[in-house]
PDB file of C-alpha atoms in Angstrom:
ATOM      1  CA  MET M   1       0.199   0.048  -0.135  1.00  0.00           C
ATOM      2  CA  PRO M   2       1.727   3.430  -0.632  1.00  0.00           C
ATOM      3  CA  ARG M   3       1.774   5.964   1.358  1.00  0.00           C
ATOM      4  CA  VAL M   4       0.113   9.531   0.094  1.00  0.00           C
ATOM      5  CA  ALA M   5       2.617  12.753   1.086  1.00  0.00           C
ATOM      6  CA  LEU M   6       0.948  15.653   1.581  1.00  0.00           C
ATOM      7  CA  LYS M   7       3.136  18.933   2.197  1.00  0.00           C
ATOM      8  CA  SER M   8       0.663  21.152   3.606  1.00  0.00           C
ATOM      9  CA  ALA M   9      -3.144  20.209   4.199  1.00  0.00           C
ATOM     10  CA  ALA M  10      -4.551  23.741   3.502  1.00  0.00           C
ATOM     11  CA  ASP M  11      -2.281  24.271   0.518  1.00  0.00           C
ATOM     12  CA  ALA M  12      -3.575  20.885  -0.598  1.00  0.00           C
ATOM     13  CA  GLY M  13      -7.608  21.858   0.226  1.00  0.00           C
ATOM     14  CA  ARG M  14      -7.099  25.046  -1.622  1.00  0.00           C
ATOM     15  CA  THR M  15      -5.085  23.575  -4.932  1.00  0.00           C
ATOM     16  CA  PHE M  16      -7.379  20.410  -5.126  1.00  0.00           C
ATOM     17  CA  PRO M  17     -10.262  21.266  -3.204  1.00  0.00           C
ATOM     18  CA  ARG M  18     -12.099  17.975  -5.467  1.00  0.00           C
ATOM     19  CA  GLU M  19      -8.965  15.439  -5.053  1.00  0.00           C
ATOM     20  CA  PHE M  20      -8.398  16.621  -1.527  1.00  0.00           C
ATOM     21  CA  ALA M  21     -11.681  15.391  -0.393  1.00  0.00           C
ATOM     22  CA  LEU M  22     -11.389  12.434  -2.517  1.00  0.00           C
ATOM     23  CA  LEU M  23      -8.049  11.351  -1.060  1.00  0.00           C
ATOM     24  CA  HIS M  24      -9.808  11.407   2.166  1.00  0.00           C
ATOM     25  CA  GLN M  25     -12.490   9.404   1.337  1.00  0.00           C
ATOM     26  CA  LEU M  26     -10.003   6.854  -0.394  1.00  0.00           C
ATOM     27  CA  GLY M  27      -8.021   6.449   3.134  1.00  0.00           C
ATOM     28  CA  GLY M  28      -6.459  10.044   4.063  1.00  0.00           C
ATOM     29  CA  SER M  29      -3.131  11.648   3.683  1.00  0.00           C
ATOM     30  CA  ASN M  30       0.666  11.074   5.450  1.00  0.00           C
ATOM     31  CA  LYS M  31      -0.660   6.925   5.829  1.00  0.00           C
ATOM     32  CA  ASP M  32      -0.763   3.865   3.418  1.00  0.00           C
ATOM     33  CA  VAL M  33      -3.936   4.077   1.285  1.00  0.00           C
ATOM     34  CA  ASP M  34      -5.245   1.044  -0.013  1.00  0.00           C
ATOM     35  CA  THR M  35      -4.325   0.598  -3.410  1.00  0.00           C
ATOM     36  CA  GLN M  36      -7.628  -1.460  -4.620  1.00  0.00           C
ATOM     37  CA  ALA M  37      -9.399   2.034  -2.991  1.00  0.00           C
ATOM     38  CA  LEU M  38      -6.701   4.085  -5.497  1.00  0.00           C
ATOM     39  CA  LEU M  39      -7.999   2.074  -8.378  1.00  0.00           C
ATOM     40  CA  LYS M  40     -11.600   2.114  -7.579  1.00  0.00           C
ATOM     41  CA  GLY M  41     -11.385   5.322  -7.022  1.00  0.00           C
ATOM     42  CA  ALA M  42      -9.737   6.655 -10.439  1.00  0.00           C
ATOM     43  CA  ASP M  43     -12.623   4.265 -12.339  1.00  0.00           C
ATOM     44  CA  VAL M  44     -15.411   6.771 -11.004  1.00  0.00           C
ATOM     45  CA  TYR M  45     -13.150   9.826 -10.527  1.00  0.00           C
ATOM     46  CA  GLY M  46     -10.082   9.658 -12.446  1.00  0.00           C
ATOM     47  CA  ASP M  47      -7.787   8.601 -14.704  1.00  0.00           C
ATOM     48  CA  PRO M  48      -7.112   4.834 -13.964  1.00  0.00           C
ATOM     49  CA  ALA M  49      -3.765   4.498 -16.173  1.00  0.00           C
ATOM     50  CA  ALA M  50      -2.234   7.879 -14.639  1.00  0.00           C
ATOM     51  CA  VAL M  51      -2.883   6.165 -11.466  1.00  0.00           C
ATOM     52  CA  LYS M  52      -1.519   3.056 -12.028  1.00  0.00           C
ATOM     53  CA  GLY M  53       1.436   4.515 -13.623  1.00  0.00           C
ATOM     54  CA  LEU M  54       1.925   6.245 -10.199  1.00  0.00           C
ATOM     55  CA  LEU M  55       1.270   3.084  -7.976  1.00  0.00           C
ATOM     56  CA  GLY M  56       4.239   0.757 -10.276  1.00  0.00           C
ATOM     57  CA  GLY M  57       5.588  -0.759  -6.989  1.00  0.00           C
ATOM     58  CA  GLN M  58       6.403   2.938  -5.180  1.00  0.00           C
ATOM     59  CA  ASP M  59       6.159   3.154  -1.684  1.00  0.00           C
ATOM     60  CA  ALA M  60       5.319   7.539  -1.583  1.00  0.00           C
ATOM     61  CA  ILE M  61       2.907   9.397  -4.004  1.00  0.00           C
ATOM     62  CA  GLU M  62       3.371  12.814  -4.038  1.00  0.00           C
ATOM     63  CA  PHE M  63      -0.221  14.268  -3.398  1.00  0.00           C
ATOM     64  CA  GLU M  64       0.049  16.447  -6.147  1.00  0.00           C
ATOM     65  CA  GLN M  65       0.981  13.411  -8.770  1.00  0.00           C
ATOM     66  CA  LEU M  66      -2.060  12.022  -7.713  1.00  0.00           C
ATOM     67  CA  ALA M  67      -4.836  15.198  -8.041  1.00  0.00           C
ATOM     68  CA  LYS M  68      -3.216  15.681 -11.270  1.00  0.00           C
ATOM     69  CA  ALA M  69      -4.677  11.535 -12.114  1.00  0.00           C
ATOM     70  CA  PHE M  70      -7.656  12.445 -10.584  1.00  0.00           C
ATOM     71  CA  ALA M  71      -8.491  15.945 -11.957  1.00  0.00           C
ATOM     72  CA  LYS M  72     -11.070  15.576 -15.141  1.00  0.00           C
ATOM     73  CA  PRO M  73     -10.944  18.475 -17.239  1.00  0.00           C
ATOM     74  CA  SER M  74     -14.476  19.512 -17.007  1.00  0.00           C
ATOM     75  CA  GLN M  75     -14.297  19.382 -13.070  1.00  0.00           C
ATOM     76  CA  SER M  76     -10.820  21.586 -12.961  1.00  0.00           C
ATOM     77  CA  GLY M  77     -11.268  24.313 -15.564  1.00  0.00           C
ATOM     78  CA  SER M  78     -11.491  27.650 -14.393  1.00  0.00           C
ATOM     79  CA  VAL M  79     -14.905  29.450 -14.234  1.00  0.00           C
ATOM     80  CA  GLU M  80     -13.046  33.104 -14.479  1.00  0.00           C
ATOM     81  CA  GLY M  81     -14.700  34.627 -17.459  1.00  0.00           C
ATOM     82  CA  PRO M  82     -16.595  38.378 -18.258  1.00  0.00           C
ATOM     83  CA  ASP M  83     -19.726  36.694 -17.600  1.00  0.00           C
ATOM     84  CA  GLY M  84     -18.463  35.593 -13.648  1.00  0.00           C
ATOM     85  CA  ASN M  85     -16.341  34.232 -11.150  1.00  0.00           C
ATOM     86  CA  CYS M  86     -18.812  31.638 -10.195  1.00  0.00           C
ATOM     87  CA  LEU M  87     -20.592  28.833 -11.586  1.00  0.00           C
ATOM     88  CA  GLY M  88     -23.430  27.000 -11.568  1.00  0.00           C
ATOM     89  CA  TRP M  89     -26.483  25.522 -13.050  1.00  0.00           C
ATOM     90  CA  ALA M  90     -29.708  27.161 -13.815  1.00  0.00           C
ATOM     91  CA  ALA M  91     -33.303  26.677 -14.928  1.00  0.00           C
ATOM     92  CA  ARG M  92     -33.808  29.679 -16.990  1.00  0.00           C
ATOM     93  CA  ASP M  93     -37.525  29.242 -16.970  1.00  0.00           C
ATOM     94  CA  SER M  94     -40.141  26.690 -15.356  1.00  0.00           C
ATOM     95  CA  SER M  95     -39.206  23.911 -17.505  1.00  0.00           C
ATOM     96  CA  GLY M  96     -37.311  22.523 -14.880  1.00  0.00           C
ATOM     97  CA  THR M  97     -34.135  22.132 -17.693  1.00  0.00           C
ATOM     98  CA  LEU M  98     -30.580  23.138 -15.814  1.00  0.00           C
ATOM     99  CA  ALA M  99     -28.073  24.525 -17.805  1.00  0.00           C
ATOM    100  CA  PRO M 100     -24.301  26.053 -16.907  1.00  0.00           C
ATOM    101  CA  TYR M 101     -24.787  29.857 -15.521  1.00  0.00           C
ATOM    102  CA  LYS M 102     -21.638  31.874 -14.836  1.00  0.00           C
ATOM    103  CA  PHE M 103     -22.415  34.820 -12.203  1.00  0.00           C
ATOM    104  CA  SER M 104     -20.752  37.086 -10.307  1.00  0.00           C
ATOM    105  CA  ARG M 105     -20.386  36.373  -6.239  1.00  0.00           C
ATOM    106  CA  ARG M 106     -19.304  39.728  -3.735  1.00  0.00           C
ATOM    107  CA  GLN M 107     -15.963  39.902  -2.404  1.00  0.00           C
ATOM    108  CA  LEU M 108     -15.315  38.486   0.777  1.00  0.00           C
ATOM    109  CA  GLN M 109     -16.515  40.112   4.081  1.00  0.00           C
ATOM    110  CA  PRO M 110     -14.801  40.116   7.288  1.00  0.00           C
ATOM    111  CA  ASN M 111     -17.519  37.558   8.271  1.00  0.00           C
ATOM    112  CA  ASP M 112     -17.581  35.461   5.324  1.00  0.00           C
ATOM    113  CA  VAL M 113     -16.925  32.236   4.825  1.00  0.00           C
ATOM    114  CA  MET M 114     -15.649  30.927   1.112  1.00  0.00           C
ATOM    115  CA  ILE M 115     -16.442  27.434   0.007  1.00  0.00           C
ATOM    116  CA  LYS M 116     -15.670  25.662  -3.173  1.00  0.00           C
ATOM    117  CA  ILE M 117     -18.516  23.684  -3.676  1.00  0.00           C
ATOM    118  CA  THR M 118     -18.140  19.716  -4.180  1.00  0.00           C
ATOM    119  CA  HIS M 119     -21.411  18.514  -4.180  1.00  0.00           C
ATOM    120  CA  ALA M 120     -24.902  19.931  -3.910  1.00  0.00           C
ATOM    121  CA  GLY M 121     -28.123  18.077  -3.353  1.00  0.00           C
ATOM    122  CA  MET M 122     -31.286  19.153  -4.512  1.00  0.00           C
ATOM    123  CA  CYS M 123     -34.841  18.585  -2.358  1.00  0.00           C
ATOM    124  CA  HIS M 124     -38.318  19.158  -3.190  1.00  0.00           C
ATOM    125  CA  SER M 125     -38.753  22.677  -2.582  1.00  0.00           C
ATOM    126  CA  ASP M 126     -35.894  23.184  -4.965  1.00  0.00           C
ATOM    127  CA  LEU M 127     -37.894  21.702  -7.990  1.00  0.00           C
ATOM    128  CA  HIS M 128     -41.197  23.708  -6.374  1.00  0.00           C
ATOM    129  CA  THR M 129     -39.037  26.829  -6.832  1.00  0.00           C
ATOM    130  CA  ILE M 130     -37.882  25.898 -10.469  1.00  0.00           C
ATOM    131  CA  LYS M 131     -41.056  25.505 -11.698  1.00  0.00           C
ATOM    132  CA  GLY M 132     -42.826  28.358 -10.133  1.00  0.00           C
ATOM    133  CA  ASP M 133     -45.034  25.920  -7.936  1.00  0.00           C
ATOM    134  CA  TRP M 134     -44.795  28.586  -4.931  1.00  0.00           C
ATOM    135  CA  GLY M 135     -45.368  31.733  -6.892  1.00  0.00           C
ATOM    136  CA  PRO M 136     -43.367  33.575 -10.007  1.00  0.00           C
ATOM    137  CA  ALA M 137     -39.821  32.781  -9.279  1.00  0.00           C
ATOM    138  CA  LYS M 138     -37.029  35.116 -10.442  1.00  0.00           C
ATOM    139  CA  TYR M 139     -34.811  33.212 -13.282  1.00  0.00           C
ATOM    140  CA  PRO M 140     -32.296  32.351 -13.424  1.00  0.00           C
ATOM    141  CA  VAL M 141     -32.945  30.068 -10.516  1.00  0.00           C
ATOM    142  CA  VAL M 142     -29.477  28.238  -9.181  1.00  0.00           C
ATOM    143  CA  PRO M 143     -31.291  25.174  -6.760  1.00  0.00           C
ATOM    144  CA  GLY M 144     -29.223  23.028  -4.256  1.00  0.00           C
ATOM    145  CA  HIS M 145     -29.109  25.003  -0.838  1.00  0.00           C
ATOM    146  CA  GLU M 146     -27.868  21.475   0.372  1.00  0.00           C
ATOM    147  CA  ILE M 147     -24.303  21.624  -0.338  1.00  0.00           C
ATOM    148  CA  VAL M 148     -20.888  20.121   1.252  1.00  0.00           C
ATOM    149  CA  GLY M 149     -17.843  21.434   0.057  1.00  0.00           C
ATOM    150  CA  ILE M 150     -13.855  22.981   1.378  1.00  0.00           C
ATOM    151  CA  VAL M 151     -13.333  25.956   2.849  1.00  0.00           C
ATOM    152  CA  THR M 152     -10.861  27.959   0.290  1.00  0.00           C
ATOM    153  CA  ASP M 153     -10.671  31.330   2.783  1.00  0.00           C
ATOM    154  CA  VAL M 154     -12.387  33.195   5.490  1.00  0.00           C
ATOM    155  CA  GLY M 155     -12.954  36.999   6.315  1.00  0.00           C
ATOM    156  CA  SER M 156     -11.003  38.431   8.276  1.00  0.00           C
ATOM    157  CA  GLY M 157     -13.625  38.005  11.705  1.00  0.00           C
ATOM    158  CA  VAL M 158     -14.011  34.410  10.779  1.00  0.00           C
ATOM    159  CA  THR M 159     -12.659  32.215  14.200  1.00  0.00           C
ATOM    160  CA  LYS M 160     -14.384  28.866  13.370  1.00  0.00           C
ATOM    161  CA  PHE M 161     -13.202  27.978  10.205  1.00  0.00           C
ATOM    162  CA  LYS M 162      -9.779  27.691   8.533  1.00  0.00           C
ATOM    163  CA  PRO M 163      -9.132  26.923   4.615  1.00  0.00           C
ATOM    164  CA  GLY M 164      -8.645  23.469   3.743  1.00  0.00           C
TER     165      GLY M 164
END
């Protein structure tokens, strides 16, 4: 079983938040990780051939190398652009069809916690909102208020959270 070496958890969480979360789901960092778990994870979340290449008899793997093998272009591309600094999936009308939507978030305020969302769930209230079942919706609507993610930054007044 290889050991995944991590220089800084905070830096890894900021640079590769999705891959950092996957590593912890697969067994953690700076300790032995089951080879079969890494290969199974690569089948779903990454590039199996790249992960197999890293595992070729090595006792230790640098986290950055592993993160690149688990990166997928659709999930690691920048969302920065002329239309906003954040990417969500939005309904633009009551049809319920969701499509990529760029929008701008405000600058980090002293009591804000910035999160890179890795997973979002939708419940019945999101579906009713999209469809306008509870009155006219203001479109575009980005549903999914049940989220999981990695803290990437905190405002100067935040004391209970830190990046990573």
